[in-house]
Short mmCIF file of C-alpha atoms and ligand atoms in Angstrom, two decimals:
data_model
loop_
_atom_site.label_atom_id
_atom_site.label_comp_id
_atom_site.label_asym_id
_atom_site.label_seq_id
_atom_site.Cartn_x
_atom_site.Cartn_y
_atom_site.Cartn_z
CA MET A 8 71.95 228.70 9.70
CA SER A 9 68.42 226.95 9.03
CA SER A 10 67.74 225.40 5.77
CA GLU A 11 64.63 227.22 4.42
CA GLN A 12 66.84 230.59 3.81
CA TYR A 13 64.60 232.62 1.50
CA GLN A 14 66.30 234.55 -1.60
CA VAL A 15 65.11 238.03 -1.37
CA PRO A 16 63.99 239.06 -5.55
CA THR A 17 65.60 242.12 -5.89
CA GLY A 18 63.02 243.64 -8.63
CA SER A 19 65.16 242.94 -12.21
CA GLY A 20 68.78 242.67 -10.53
CA SER A 21 68.46 239.04 -11.02
CA GLN A 22 67.11 239.23 -14.14
CA ALA A 23 70.29 239.14 -17.62
CA PRO A 24 70.45 242.31 -18.42
CA GLY A 25 67.30 243.63 -20.58
CA GLY A 26 66.16 239.95 -20.20
CA SER A 27 62.74 240.50 -22.29
CA ARG A 28 63.82 241.82 -25.19
CA ASN A 29 62.97 239.21 -28.26
CA PHE A 30 65.12 240.24 -31.50
CA ASP A 31 63.38 238.34 -34.30
CA ALA A 32 60.37 240.02 -33.19
CA GLU A 33 59.74 243.44 -35.34
CA PRO A 34 62.17 246.22 -35.20
CA PRO A 35 60.16 249.08 -33.88
CA THR A 36 59.54 252.24 -35.91
CA ALA A 37 58.94 254.58 -33.17
CA MET A 38 60.71 256.25 -30.86
CA HIS A 39 59.00 258.79 -27.81
CA TYR A 40 60.77 261.69 -26.80
CA LEU A 41 60.58 263.82 -24.56
CA CYS A 42 59.12 268.44 -25.59
CA GLY A 43 62.08 270.59 -23.71
CA ASP A 44 58.97 273.52 -23.96
CA CYS A 45 55.80 271.05 -22.06
CA ALA A 46 56.87 268.26 -20.93
CA THR A 47 54.58 265.60 -22.80
CA ARG A 48 55.88 262.62 -24.36
CA VAL A 49 56.13 262.47 -27.91
CA ARG A 50 55.54 260.04 -29.98
CA LEU A 51 57.75 259.55 -33.88
CA GLU A 52 57.38 257.64 -36.48
CA LYS A 53 60.16 257.32 -39.49
CA GLY A 54 60.74 260.23 -40.85
CA GLN A 55 58.26 262.33 -39.27
CA PRO A 56 59.84 265.72 -38.29
CA ILE A 57 61.55 266.47 -35.62
CA ARG A 58 58.08 268.56 -33.47
CA CYS A 59 56.67 267.79 -30.43
CA GLY A 60 52.76 267.96 -31.37
CA SER A 61 50.86 269.17 -28.57
CA CYS A 62 53.09 272.63 -27.95
CA GLY A 63 55.12 272.05 -31.32
CA ALA A 64 57.98 272.74 -30.11
CA ARG A 65 61.45 271.34 -31.43
CA VAL A 66 63.36 270.65 -28.89
CA LEU A 67 62.69 267.05 -27.92
CA TYR A 68 64.66 265.08 -24.99
CA LYS A 69 65.65 261.03 -25.25
CA GLU A 70 64.14 259.32 -22.01
CA ARG A 71 65.50 258.57 -19.70
CA THR A 72 66.60 254.86 -19.07
CA LYS A 73 64.75 252.14 -17.95
CA ARG A 74 67.19 249.83 -17.21
CA MET A 75 68.02 249.48 -13.71
CA VAL A 76 70.61 250.91 -12.09
CA GLN A 77 72.00 250.53 -8.63
CA PHE A 78 73.78 252.59 -6.41
CA GLU A 79 75.86 252.60 -3.02
CA ALA A 80 74.15 254.73 -0.49
CA ARG A 81 77.53 256.51 0.52
CA MET B 2 101.56 254.05 53.80
CA LYS B 3 98.18 255.88 52.82
CA PRO B 4 98.31 258.51 51.61
CA SER B 5 95.84 261.63 53.09
CA LYS B 6 92.99 262.59 52.35
CA GLU B 7 94.30 266.34 50.88
CA GLU B 8 96.78 264.32 49.06
CA LEU B 9 94.69 262.45 46.96
CA GLU B 10 92.16 265.16 46.17
CA ARG B 11 95.20 266.64 45.15
CA ARG B 12 96.08 263.92 42.51
CA ASN B 13 92.63 263.71 41.16
CA ILE B 14 92.68 267.14 40.48
CA VAL B 15 93.44 269.26 36.52
CA GLY B 16 94.12 272.64 37.04
CA VAL B 17 93.00 274.76 34.41
CA GLY B 18 95.19 278.20 34.87
CA ALA B 19 94.78 281.06 32.72
CA GLU B 20 96.36 279.72 29.78
CA ARG B 21 98.12 276.38 30.76
CA VAL B 22 96.68 273.06 33.27
CA THR B 23 98.20 271.73 35.11
CA ASN B 24 98.72 267.75 36.72
CA VAL B 25 97.33 266.32 33.66
CA THR B 26 98.52 262.84 34.13
CA SER B 27 96.83 260.45 36.37
CA THR B 28 99.65 258.48 38.78
CA ASP B 29 97.00 256.20 40.16
CA TYR B 30 99.19 252.96 38.61
CA PRO B 31 101.71 250.69 40.44
CA GLY B 32 105.30 252.04 40.96
CA HIS B 33 104.64 254.99 41.03
CA PHE B 34 104.83 255.96 44.44
CA PRO B 35 106.91 253.80 46.91
CA GLY B 36 104.92 251.74 49.71
CA GLU B 37 101.88 252.89 47.97
CA ASP B 38 99.85 249.71 45.63
CA HIS B 39 97.27 251.10 43.00
CA ALA B 40 97.33 247.60 41.85
CA TRP B 41 94.02 246.90 39.40
CA ASP B 42 91.67 244.88 41.82
CA LEU B 43 88.08 244.20 40.87
CA GLY B 44 86.28 244.98 44.24
CA TYR B 45 87.75 248.51 44.91
CA PHE B 46 86.62 249.47 41.76
CA ARG B 47 83.16 247.94 42.22
CA ASP B 48 83.10 249.79 44.69
CA ASN B 49 84.41 252.27 43.63
CA VAL B 50 82.81 253.27 40.00
CA THR B 51 78.70 255.70 40.41
CA ILE B 52 77.35 256.41 37.15
CA GLU B 53 74.38 259.13 37.88
CA PHE B 54 72.50 260.56 35.40
CA HIS B 55 70.90 264.48 35.54
CA LYS B 56 68.26 263.53 32.46
CA ASN B 57 67.35 260.59 30.40
CA GLU B 58 65.09 261.08 27.86
CA PRO B 59 64.57 259.38 24.17
CA LEU B 60 66.78 261.16 22.68
CA GLU B 61 68.84 262.41 25.12
CA ALA B 62 70.64 261.01 27.88
CA GLU B 63 73.51 263.51 30.47
CA PHE B 64 74.92 260.94 33.41
CA SER B 65 79.01 260.95 34.86
CA LEU B 66 80.66 257.92 35.05
CA ILE B 67 82.75 258.36 38.19
CA GLY B 68 85.63 256.70 39.57
CA VAL B 69 87.65 255.30 36.24
CA ASP B 70 90.89 256.16 34.28
CA ALA B 71 90.27 258.08 30.73
CA SER B 72 91.21 255.30 28.77
CA ILE B 73 87.92 253.52 30.24
CA ALA B 74 85.87 256.31 29.50
CA ASN B 75 87.37 257.25 26.50
CA ALA B 76 86.62 254.04 25.49
CA PHE B 77 82.79 253.71 25.72
CA ARG B 78 82.06 257.43 23.49
CA ARG B 79 84.38 255.23 20.96
CA MET B 80 81.89 252.03 21.16
CA MET B 81 78.33 254.35 21.42
CA ILE B 82 79.62 256.36 18.78
CA ALA B 83 81.47 253.41 16.34
CA ASP B 84 80.58 249.74 17.08
CA VAL B 85 77.30 250.37 18.19
CA PRO B 86 74.63 248.58 14.90
CA THR B 87 71.77 250.64 13.09
CA PHE B 88 69.84 249.09 9.90
CA ALA B 89 70.72 252.42 7.19
CA ILE B 90 69.51 251.60 3.58
CA GLU B 91 72.84 250.63 1.73
CA THR B 92 72.11 249.71 -1.84
CA VAL B 93 69.30 251.26 -4.56
CA HIS B 94 68.56 250.14 -6.60
CA MET B 95 67.43 252.68 -9.09
CA GLU B 96 64.13 252.08 -11.65
CA LYS B 97 62.89 255.56 -12.13
CA ASN B 98 64.20 259.47 -10.93
CA THR B 99 63.42 261.43 -13.13
CA SER B 100 62.85 264.35 -10.39
CA VAL B 101 66.08 266.72 -10.42
CA ILE B 102 68.03 265.18 -7.86
CA GLN B 103 70.76 263.58 -9.47
CA ASP B 104 70.79 259.33 -8.89
CA GLU B 105 73.78 259.54 -6.56
CA VAL B 106 73.32 262.20 -4.22
CA LEU B 107 69.33 260.86 -3.58
CA SER B 108 70.66 257.84 -2.64
CA HIS B 109 72.80 259.66 -0.84
CA ARG B 110 70.04 260.93 1.02
CA LEU B 111 68.30 257.57 1.51
CA GLY B 112 71.07 256.01 3.54
CA LEU B 113 70.89 258.89 5.25
CA ILE B 114 68.18 258.36 7.13
CA PRO B 115 67.41 256.60 10.72
CA PHE B 116 65.41 253.72 10.65
CA LYS B 117 63.51 251.82 13.77
CA GLY B 118 62.29 248.27 14.26
CA GLY B 119 61.89 245.70 16.83
CA LYS B 120 64.57 245.24 19.55
CA THR B 121 64.05 241.58 19.94
CA GLY B 122 64.32 241.57 15.76
CA PHE B 123 67.63 243.95 15.73
CA ARG B 124 69.00 241.98 18.57
CA LYS B 125 68.49 238.60 17.91
CA PHE B 126 67.24 237.87 14.65
CA MET B 127 68.61 240.01 12.12
CA LYS B 128 72.70 239.43 11.12
CA PHE B 129 75.46 241.25 9.57
CA TYR B 130 75.36 241.39 6.35
CA LYS B 131 79.16 240.52 4.75
CA LYS B 132 79.95 241.78 0.62
CA PRO B 133 80.91 238.80 -1.38
CA GLU B 134 84.31 238.78 -2.53
CA ASP B 135 84.89 239.72 -6.75
CA GLY B 136 83.06 236.79 -7.89
CA GLU B 137 80.54 235.72 -5.69
CA GLU B 138 76.85 235.97 -5.20
CA HIS B 139 74.92 237.98 -3.76
CA SER B 140 73.70 236.10 -0.60
CA TYR B 141 70.79 238.52 0.63
CA VAL B 142 68.59 236.81 2.57
CA ASP B 143 65.82 237.22 5.29
CA PHE B 144 68.39 237.89 8.61
CA ASN B 145 70.69 239.93 6.29
CA THR B 146 68.94 242.47 4.70
CA ILE B 147 65.21 244.62 5.22
CA GLN B 148 64.12 245.65 1.34
CA LEU B 149 61.94 248.75 1.01
CA SER B 150 60.50 251.08 -1.54
CA LEU B 151 60.34 254.06 -3.00
CA ASN B 152 57.33 254.93 -4.84
CA VAL B 153 55.80 258.49 -5.93
CA GLU B 154 54.82 260.70 -8.30
CA CYS B 155 53.86 263.39 -8.35
CA THR B 156 50.78 264.85 -10.05
CA HIS B 157 47.88 267.89 -10.41
CA ASN B 158 45.98 267.77 -7.67
CA LYS B 159 42.58 268.94 -9.31
CA LYS B 160 40.48 269.95 -6.14
CA ALA B 161 43.77 273.03 -6.22
CA ALA B 162 41.61 276.42 -5.38
CA LYS B 163 42.61 277.99 -8.39
CA ASN B 164 44.87 280.23 -7.72
CA GLU B 165 46.47 278.02 -4.77
CA THR B 166 50.57 278.57 -4.76
CA ASP B 167 51.08 276.44 -2.39
CA VAL B 168 52.83 273.89 -4.20
CA THR B 169 51.76 271.21 -1.32
CA LYS B 170 48.15 271.69 -1.89
CA LEU B 171 48.33 273.03 -5.91
CA TYR B 172 50.21 269.12 -6.47
CA ASN B 173 50.09 265.34 -5.08
CA HIS B 174 53.42 264.46 -3.42
CA ALA B 175 55.10 267.93 -4.60
CA HIS B 176 57.70 267.00 -1.68
CA VAL B 177 58.78 262.74 -0.75
CA TYR B 178 59.10 262.13 2.68
CA ALA B 179 61.26 259.76 4.83
CA SER B 180 57.63 258.38 5.07
CA ASP B 181 57.24 257.09 1.50
CA ILE B 182 59.05 254.37 1.79
CA GLU B 183 57.57 251.28 2.22
CA PHE B 184 58.46 248.37 4.10
CA ASN B 185 57.93 245.22 2.27
CA PRO B 186 58.98 242.22 4.79
CA VAL B 187 60.29 238.71 3.23
CA GLY B 188 60.41 235.25 4.83
CA ARG B 189 60.33 235.79 8.59
CA GLN B 190 60.80 239.99 9.56
CA GLU B 191 57.24 238.89 9.26
CA GLN B 192 57.37 237.60 13.02
CA TYR B 193 59.56 239.89 14.41
CA PHE B 194 58.72 242.95 12.46
CA SER B 195 55.14 243.56 12.25
CA GLY B 196 52.66 246.23 14.16
CA ASP B 197 54.60 248.56 16.09
CA ASN B 198 57.52 246.43 15.64
CA ALA B 199 57.56 247.44 11.91
CA ILE B 200 60.36 248.77 9.89
CA VAL B 201 60.26 252.37 9.21
CA PRO B 202 61.27 256.23 9.34
CA VAL B 203 61.87 257.12 12.77
CA HIS B 204 61.35 260.91 11.96
CA PRO B 205 58.97 260.70 9.18
CA ASP B 206 59.25 263.87 8.18
CA ILE B 207 62.35 264.27 6.29
CA LEU B 208 62.47 265.69 3.14
CA ILE B 209 64.05 263.22 1.01
CA ALA B 210 63.17 265.07 -2.35
CA LYS B 211 60.73 268.05 -3.98
CA MET B 212 59.33 267.27 -7.13
CA ARG B 213 57.22 268.44 -9.99
CA PRO B 214 54.20 266.59 -12.33
CA GLY B 215 54.69 264.64 -14.99
CA GLN B 216 58.27 263.78 -12.30
CA GLN B 217 58.98 259.38 -10.41
CA ILE B 218 60.77 257.81 -8.77
CA ASN B 219 60.41 253.66 -8.47
CA CYS B 220 63.07 252.70 -5.83
CA SER B 221 63.65 249.92 -4.10
CA LEU B 222 65.79 249.74 -1.23
CA LEU B 223 67.82 247.59 0.70
CA MET B 224 68.73 247.82 4.67
CA HIS B 225 71.21 246.65 6.49
CA LYS B 226 72.94 246.32 9.88
CA GLY B 227 76.07 247.99 10.44
CA VAL B 228 77.99 250.08 12.24
CA GLY B 229 79.45 253.24 12.70
CA SER B 230 83.28 251.87 12.17
CA ASP B 231 82.08 251.25 8.87
CA HIS B 232 80.35 254.47 7.71
CA ALA B 233 78.40 257.18 9.88
CA LYS B 234 75.29 256.83 8.58
CA PHE B 235 75.20 253.42 10.34
CA SER B 236 75.43 254.92 13.92
CA PRO B 237 73.84 255.54 16.21
CA VAL B 238 74.34 259.16 18.23
CA ALA B 239 74.57 262.62 16.42
CA THR B 240 77.01 262.53 19.25
CA ALA B 241 78.83 260.92 22.38
CA SER B 242 81.06 263.04 24.79
CA TYR B 243 82.21 263.52 27.25
CA ARG B 244 83.94 265.93 29.47
CA LEU B 245 85.22 267.26 32.97
CA MET B 246 83.46 267.67 35.99
CA PRO B 247 84.71 271.17 36.82
CA THR B 248 86.25 271.90 40.32
CA ILE B 249 85.89 275.73 41.64
CA LYS B 250 87.42 276.29 45.09
CA ILE B 251 87.12 279.86 46.17
CA LYS B 252 90.44 280.39 47.95
CA SER B 253 89.59 282.93 50.33
CA PRO B 254 86.03 285.53 50.70
CA ILE B 255 84.88 287.12 47.52
CA LEU B 256 82.13 290.01 49.38
CA GLY B 257 79.34 292.87 48.14
CA GLU B 258 79.94 293.68 44.86
CA ASP B 259 83.20 291.92 44.46
CA ALA B 260 80.91 288.82 44.49
CA LYS B 261 78.24 290.13 42.20
CA LYS B 262 81.11 290.61 39.33
CA PHE B 263 81.93 287.48 40.30
CA GLN B 264 78.42 285.89 40.28
CA LYS B 265 79.06 287.05 36.15
CA CYS B 266 82.12 285.11 35.29
CA PHE B 267 80.47 282.73 35.48
CA PRO B 268 77.63 281.06 33.34
CA LYS B 269 73.52 280.89 35.77
CA GLY B 270 73.31 278.49 38.90
CA VAL B 271 76.84 278.16 38.76
CA ILE B 272 77.37 281.01 41.66
CA GLU B 273 75.47 281.90 44.11
CA LEU B 274 75.28 285.28 46.16
CA GLN B 275 74.67 284.53 49.86
CA THR B 276 74.66 287.20 52.62
CA VAL B 277 76.91 286.54 55.67
CA THR B 278 74.25 285.81 58.50
CA ARG B 279 75.27 287.15 61.90
CA LYS B 280 76.92 283.80 63.39
CA GLU B 281 79.54 283.68 60.83
CA SER B 282 79.77 287.46 60.82
CA LYS B 283 80.84 286.88 64.82
CA GLU B 284 83.33 284.43 64.85
CA GLU B 285 86.98 285.28 64.06
CA GLY B 286 88.06 285.44 60.28
CA PRO B 287 87.36 286.51 57.17
CA PHE B 288 83.43 287.31 57.63
CA LYS B 289 84.01 289.09 61.09
CA GLY B 290 81.57 292.74 61.29
CA LYS B 291 80.05 291.67 57.21
CA GLU B 292 76.95 290.65 58.41
CA GLY B 293 74.68 291.23 55.70
CA GLU B 294 76.65 291.32 52.54
CA TRP B 295 76.95 289.22 49.38
CA LYS B 296 79.43 287.04 49.45
CA ALA B 297 80.40 283.79 46.15
CA VAL B 298 79.59 280.60 46.74
CA VAL B 299 80.19 277.69 45.33
CA VAL B 300 76.19 276.37 44.57
CA ASP B 301 76.71 273.49 41.20
CA PRO B 302 80.57 273.26 39.55
CA MET B 303 79.12 271.14 36.91
CA ARG B 304 77.06 274.10 35.04
CA ASP B 305 80.22 275.84 34.47
CA THR B 306 82.43 275.65 31.41
CA VAL B 307 85.17 276.36 32.42
CA SER B 308 85.64 279.88 30.25
CA ARG B 309 88.40 280.88 32.87
CA GLU B 310 86.69 284.22 32.75
CA CYS B 311 87.00 285.14 36.36
CA LEU B 312 91.67 284.58 36.40
CA ARG B 313 91.23 287.64 33.73
CA HIS B 314 90.11 289.51 36.82
CA ASP B 315 92.82 290.86 39.51
CA GLU B 316 91.06 291.30 41.92
CA PHE B 317 89.99 287.44 41.70
CA LYS B 318 92.93 285.66 40.55
CA ASP B 319 94.37 285.16 43.77
CA LYS B 320 91.37 284.63 45.10
CA VAL B 321 90.33 281.75 42.38
CA GLU B 322 91.62 278.61 41.74
CA LEU B 323 89.33 276.23 38.55
CA GLY B 324 90.09 273.16 37.83
CA ARG B 325 89.03 269.40 36.85
CA LYS B 326 88.56 265.70 38.46
CA ARG B 327 90.59 263.73 36.74
CA ASP B 328 88.16 260.68 36.96
CA HIS B 329 84.42 262.80 36.69
CA PHE B 330 83.79 261.64 33.46
CA ILE B 331 79.69 263.30 32.14
CA TYR B 332 78.75 261.51 29.06
CA SER B 333 75.95 263.43 26.78
CA VAL B 334 74.48 260.95 23.84
CA GLU B 335 72.30 262.21 21.67
CA SER B 336 70.44 259.74 20.03
CA THR B 337 69.37 258.84 16.22
CA GLY B 338 65.86 257.79 17.47
CA GLN B 339 67.12 253.73 16.84
CA TRP B 340 67.60 253.07 20.48
CA ARG B 341 66.96 254.75 23.76
CA SER B 342 69.61 257.37 24.40
CA ASP B 343 70.46 255.94 27.14
CA GLU B 344 70.04 252.14 25.97
CA ILE B 345 73.70 253.06 23.37
CA PHE B 346 76.03 253.47 27.00
CA LEU B 347 74.38 249.86 27.84
CA GLU B 348 74.97 248.13 24.43
CA ALA B 349 78.31 249.43 24.65
CA VAL B 350 79.39 247.93 27.89
CA ALA B 351 77.54 244.63 26.69
CA LEU B 352 80.04 245.18 23.31
CA PHE B 353 83.42 246.01 25.09
CA LYS B 354 82.60 242.81 27.21
CA GLU B 355 82.01 240.96 24.61
CA LYS B 356 86.12 242.45 23.39
CA ALA B 357 87.58 241.62 27.09
CA LYS B 358 86.30 238.30 27.08
CA LYS B 359 87.65 237.76 23.17
CA PHE B 360 91.11 239.76 23.72
CA GLU B 361 90.92 237.37 27.70
CA HIS B 362 90.75 234.53 24.73
CA GLN B 363 93.75 235.94 23.05
CA VAL B 364 96.42 236.32 25.32
CA ILE B 365 95.54 232.83 26.74
CA ASN B 366 96.82 231.54 23.46
CA MET B 367 99.69 233.36 23.35
CA ALA B 368 100.46 232.86 26.68
CA ARG B 369 100.59 228.86 26.14
ZN1 LIG C 406 55.58 270.30 -25.91
#
């Protein structure tokens, strides 16, 4: 085999899971959710009522994980 | 002692009766007929094998392979399906998928998309990818992995008419197609897969997913070379099959209205109606005094589906003999687009040769 083997970058696969997280930083005070009614991204501070800012719906969903998930295409 | 021509023909035909097939096993091997030598001979084989193309289009080929044993013909068929390599997506790294189609289902769909690319690069440069053993690292390198990515987001189309109801006009990227997949060449892949040789889906209009505004798919895809015996997505053919050449022997003439009825027992083009000529009507025999009458003539038995319909009618039952030629294989090869359909067969023949050489080596080692 040749000496100039090229390593294909595999996106976030090569990094440690959640590698960029900094544990010394302030814990995040706000979370983002998705409105169950109008699908807008809702920012919620600690202690805030669970409610969509734009349409007033009370059902909010958690966002999908930002981590890469690997699948076999089979 | 050499068998007569008739005898050889009889041996070569598998009989097809109304409810049974006869004479199914081949007998052309040493020791079957006393005094006849049927040992395999290269010269004889070379002189007797013929290949004849009936149809040769990029995505579909039909050809006859005549003069080989069923075991050889079947080996080619199986190798076209399971051993000729192609590209297919094997691993999906899903960064984001907010569409309604589940990650697993989307991945599966992506895997089934046929891709084509430069043939020199595919044959000479690309190698098979070896899955790492437990505890081993992945070894993705430019000659075993091809990187693709799919990044699409559905948005509202601001320019759409107010009362538009067609979702493809109302939104951008409402439909995700195979053509949205991007090829990201790495390393030496630039040399082999650029311009006309770029790796692209064979059919750009394959629908992968449907989305609505706010939904998004981001993923990177890893593609490898693989074979159909591993997974059907790697198979280069939609179907590769063969059938034996049908034979129809009219033992005694079928005339007049019967001929018309007989013609209708077969698919179009198999039986032709011809008129009995003056010459035939004057000669002694079954046509005597029948000038101008219709007679049934077999013109293209290859089109026959061997439905055996004619054997259901009492008037034809004893006048016709159906059969199939034992050593005449009519292949039908339908390519999925990575290879031309005739290339698939040639590729199978090359693989067969390679396997035979490896086997020869084994036998020599064994005999030592
Ligand atoms: Zn809302």
